[in-house]
Amino acid sequence: MKKIARNAAIAAVLCFVAQPASAEMSAQDFAAWLDGYKEAWEMRDAEKAGALFTDDATYQETPFDDAMEGRAAIEEYWSGVTADQRDVRFTYEVLTCDGDTCLAQWHAAFTSASGGAAIELDGVFLCDFADAQTVKSLKEWWHIEVTPAAPAE
């Protein structure tokens, strides 16, 4: 009987351990993740950006777009969207974290290489984390302001 009780206890512990743990994110954890996002964007490094997401992550750029699915799709998106950006500057403010969900306001400014326009974006990220280093779902909302390049004289 002792052996059965011991095996039942071990099985219960293994079941508990085998359950996927939800990330318990802190503002510091989220800031560290956002620092990685900042570095990836400022370097225009799609692979570095992709490493911030799980293999099966979703990324929704605007509420009206379908979500990109998977790290490869996110990296492809990043390669395309950052190709014409130069002198990228990214800042953020962590607004809140609750369990594995975090919210931040962000601002980016860069120059369009093809036309010289100054572009500013102001937005919000809503991130669900798999663990302290990787996002499983990112939704963003942003507004854009474009200042055309001065005409050549």
mmCIF file of C-alpha atoms in Angstrom:
data_model
loop_
_atom_site.group_PDB
_atom_site.id
_atom_site.type_symbol
_atom_site.label_atom_id
_atom_site.label_comp_id
_atom_site.label_asym_id
_atom_site.label_seq_id
_atom_site.Cartn_x
_atom_site.Cartn_y
_atom_site.Cartn_z
ATOM 1 C CA MET A 1 0.000 0.000 0.000
ATOM 2 C CA LYS A 2 2.885 2.377 0.801
ATOM 3 C CA LYS A 3 4.326 1.756 -2.651
ATOM 4 C CA ILE A 4 0.999 2.647 -4.318
ATOM 5 C CA ALA A 5 0.690 5.855 -2.267
ATOM 6 C CA ARG A 6 4.307 6.790 -3.032
ATOM 7 C CA ASN A 7 3.800 6.194 -6.773
ATOM 8 C CA ALA A 8 0.571 8.194 -6.708
ATOM 9 C CA ALA A 9 2.386 11.072 -5.001
ATOM 10 C CA ILE A 10 5.206 10.970 -7.570
ATOM 11 C CA ALA A 11 2.665 10.893 -10.409
ATOM 12 C CA ALA A 12 0.862 13.911 -8.913
ATOM 13 C CA VAL A 13 4.125 15.870 -8.659
ATOM 14 C CA LEU A 14 5.078 14.952 -12.222
ATOM 15 C CA CYS A 15 1.665 16.070 -13.488
ATOM 16 C CA PHE A 16 2.051 19.371 -11.687
ATOM 17 C CA VAL A 17 5.587 19.896 -13.011
ATOM 18 C CA ALA A 18 4.538 18.938 -16.534
ATOM 19 C CA GLN A 19 1.901 21.684 -16.678
ATOM 20 C CA PRO A 20 3.098 24.622 -18.770
ATOM 21 C CA ALA A 21 3.814 27.481 -16.414
ATOM 22 C CA SER A 22 2.470 30.886 -17.244
ATOM 23 C CA ALA A 23 5.142 33.575 -17.224
ATOM 24 C CA GLU A 24 4.877 35.888 -14.255
ATOM 25 C CA MET A 25 6.254 39.058 -15.807
ATOM 26 C CA SER A 26 7.599 42.020 -13.883
ATOM 27 C CA ALA A 27 8.084 45.530 -15.229
ATOM 28 C CA GLN A 28 11.854 44.856 -15.126
ATOM 29 C CA ASP A 29 11.434 41.670 -17.204
ATOM 30 C CA PHE A 30 9.343 43.564 -19.746
ATOM 31 C CA ALA A 31 11.845 46.440 -19.870
ATOM 32 C CA ALA A 32 14.629 43.945 -20.589
ATOM 33 C CA TRP A 33 12.546 42.457 -23.424
ATOM 34 C CA LEU A 34 11.821 45.946 -24.783
ATOM 35 C CA ASP A 35 15.552 46.740 -24.648
ATOM 36 C CA GLY A 36 16.077 43.736 -26.922
ATOM 37 C CA TYR A 37 13.304 44.967 -29.217
ATOM 38 C CA LYS A 38 14.935 48.423 -29.274
ATOM 39 C CA GLU A 39 18.308 46.938 -30.180
ATOM 40 C CA ALA A 40 16.797 44.770 -32.923
ATOM 41 C CA TRP A 41 14.891 47.697 -34.442
ATOM 42 C CA GLU A 42 17.721 50.218 -34.212
ATOM 43 C CA MET A 43 20.080 47.682 -35.826
ATOM 44 C CA ARG A 44 17.339 46.633 -38.286
ATOM 45 C CA ASP A 45 18.153 43.027 -37.397
ATOM 46 C CA ALA A 46 15.256 40.711 -38.278
ATOM 47 C CA GLU A 47 16.928 37.638 -36.768
ATOM 48 C CA LYS A 48 17.498 39.417 -33.460
ATOM 49 C CA ALA A 49 13.857 40.529 -33.514
ATOM 50 C CA GLY A 50 12.700 37.001 -34.279
ATOM 51 C CA ALA A 51 14.609 35.642 -31.271
ATOM 52 C CA LEU A 52 12.289 37.692 -29.025
ATOM 53 C CA PHE A 53 9.327 35.510 -30.058
ATOM 54 C CA THR A 54 8.366 31.870 -29.663
ATOM 55 C CA ASP A 55 8.522 29.673 -32.768
ATOM 56 C CA ASP A 56 4.712 29.763 -33.017
ATOM 57 C CA ALA A 57 4.183 33.390 -31.942
ATOM 58 C CA THR A 58 1.612 35.690 -33.478
ATOM 59 C CA TYR A 59 2.329 39.342 -34.319
ATOM 60 C CA GLN A 60 -0.476 41.710 -35.276
ATOM 61 C CA GLU A 61 0.793 45.044 -36.564
ATOM 62 C CA THR A 62 -2.611 46.761 -36.552
ATOM 63 C CA PRO A 63 -6.036 45.682 -35.315
ATOM 64 C CA PHE A 64 -7.334 45.390 -38.882
ATOM 65 C CA ASP A 65 -4.505 43.192 -40.194
ATOM 66 C CA ASP A 66 -4.379 39.436 -39.889
ATOM 67 C CA ALA A 67 -1.768 38.316 -37.394
ATOM 68 C CA MET A 68 1.519 37.017 -38.741
ATOM 69 C CA GLU A 69 2.060 33.499 -37.471
ATOM 70 C CA GLY A 70 5.424 32.033 -36.520
ATOM 71 C CA ARG A 71 8.923 33.355 -36.015
ATOM 72 C CA ALA A 72 9.793 33.002 -39.726
ATOM 73 C CA ALA A 73 6.845 35.223 -40.733
ATOM 74 C CA ILE A 74 7.833 37.791 -38.101
ATOM 75 C CA GLU A 75 11.429 37.862 -39.366
ATOM 76 C CA GLU A 76 10.230 38.225 -42.966
ATOM 77 C CA TYR A 77 7.984 41.125 -41.936
ATOM 78 C CA TRP A 78 10.841 42.791 -40.057
ATOM 79 C CA SER A 79 13.223 42.441 -43.018
ATOM 80 C CA GLY A 80 10.758 44.189 -45.287
ATOM 81 C CA VAL A 81 9.473 46.891 -42.972
ATOM 82 C CA THR A 82 12.920 48.046 -41.777
ATOM 83 C CA ALA A 83 14.677 47.919 -45.174
ATOM 84 C CA ASP A 84 14.062 51.610 -45.954
ATOM 85 C CA GLN A 85 14.568 52.898 -42.385
ATOM 86 C CA ARG A 86 17.726 54.730 -41.335
ATOM 87 C CA ASP A 87 18.838 56.310 -38.037
ATOM 88 C CA VAL A 88 16.148 54.521 -36.034
ATOM 89 C CA ARG A 89 15.566 55.736 -32.470
ATOM 90 C CA PHE A 90 13.184 53.774 -30.244
ATOM 91 C CA THR A 91 11.983 54.647 -26.738
ATOM 92 C CA TYR A 92 9.327 53.110 -24.532
ATOM 93 C CA GLU A 93 7.512 53.282 -21.228
ATOM 94 C CA VAL A 94 6.292 50.171 -19.456
ATOM 95 C CA LEU A 95 2.695 50.848 -18.435
ATOM 96 C CA THR A 96 1.774 47.631 -16.627
ATOM 97 C CA CYS A 97 2.317 43.892 -16.307
ATOM 98 C CA ASP A 98 -0.290 41.460 -15.017
ATOM 99 C CA GLY A 99 0.673 37.799 -14.999
ATOM 100 C CA ASP A 100 2.059 37.033 -18.456
ATOM 101 C CA THR A 101 0.500 40.104 -20.131
ATOM 102 C CA CYS A 102 2.289 43.449 -20.411
ATOM 103 C CA LEU A 103 1.442 46.822 -21.927
ATOM 104 C CA ALA A 104 3.871 49.524 -23.081
ATOM 105 C CA GLN A 105 3.714 52.809 -24.916
ATOM 106 C CA TRP A 106 6.505 53.319 -27.439
ATOM 107 C CA HIS A 107 7.865 55.929 -29.820
ATOM 108 C CA ALA A 108 10.080 55.481 -32.875
ATOM 109 C CA ALA A 109 11.656 58.006 -35.189
ATOM 110 C CA PHE A 110 13.661 57.329 -38.336
ATOM 111 C CA THR A 111 14.466 58.626 -41.792
ATOM 112 C CA SER A 112 13.207 57.067 -45.000
ATOM 113 C CA ALA A 113 16.299 56.160 -47.020
ATOM 114 C CA SER A 114 14.417 56.323 -50.318
ATOM 115 C CA GLY A 115 12.800 59.729 -49.900
ATOM 116 C CA GLY A 116 14.499 61.383 -46.939
ATOM 117 C CA ALA A 117 11.229 61.918 -45.047
ATOM 118 C CA ALA A 118 11.350 62.078 -41.264
ATOM 119 C CA ILE A 119 8.939 59.525 -39.833
ATOM 120 C CA GLU A 120 7.635 59.304 -36.282
ATOM 121 C CA LEU A 121 5.501 56.525 -34.871
ATOM 122 C CA ASP A 122 3.748 56.531 -31.517
ATOM 123 C CA GLY A 123 2.204 53.297 -30.414
ATOM 124 C CA VAL A 124 1.216 50.691 -27.867
ATOM 125 C CA PHE A 125 2.296 47.051 -27.488
ATOM 126 C CA LEU A 126 0.133 44.439 -25.811
ATOM 127 C CA CYS A 127 2.339 41.380 -25.253
ATOM 128 C CA ASP A 128 1.555 37.927 -23.895
ATOM 129 C CA PHE A 129 4.718 36.148 -22.761
ATOM 130 C CA ALA A 130 5.600 32.455 -22.844
ATOM 131 C CA ASP A 131 8.485 33.159 -20.459
ATOM 132 C CA ALA A 132 10.533 36.204 -19.424
ATOM 133 C CA GLN A 133 12.451 36.258 -22.721
ATOM 134 C CA THR A 134 9.906 35.366 -25.399
ATOM 135 C CA VAL A 135 6.534 36.676 -26.508
ATOM 136 C CA LYS A 136 3.836 34.309 -27.736
ATOM 137 C CA SER A 137 1.487 37.081 -28.912
ATOM 138 C CA LEU A 138 2.084 40.749 -29.747
ATOM 139 C CA LYS A 139 -0.615 43.186 -30.789
ATOM 140 C CA GLU A 140 0.231 46.779 -31.603
ATOM 141 C CA TRP A 141 -1.556 49.993 -32.403
ATOM 142 C CA TRP A 142 0.286 53.008 -33.761
ATOM 143 C CA HIS A 143 -0.047 56.395 -35.384
ATOM 144 C CA ILE A 144 2.344 57.870 -37.910
ATOM 145 C CA GLU A 145 3.531 61.383 -38.667
ATOM 146 C CA VAL A 146 5.533 61.958 -41.848
ATOM 147 C CA THR A 147 7.515 65.126 -42.470
ATOM 148 C CA PRO A 148 8.581 65.228 -46.125
ATOM 149 C CA ALA A 149 12.216 65.932 -46.904
ATOM 150 C CA ALA A 150 13.030 69.522 -47.710
ATOM 151 C CA PRO A 151 13.070 70.112 -51.490
ATOM 152 C CA ALA A 152 16.529 70.223 -53.055
ATOM 153 C CA GLU A 153 17.611 73.686 -54.083
#
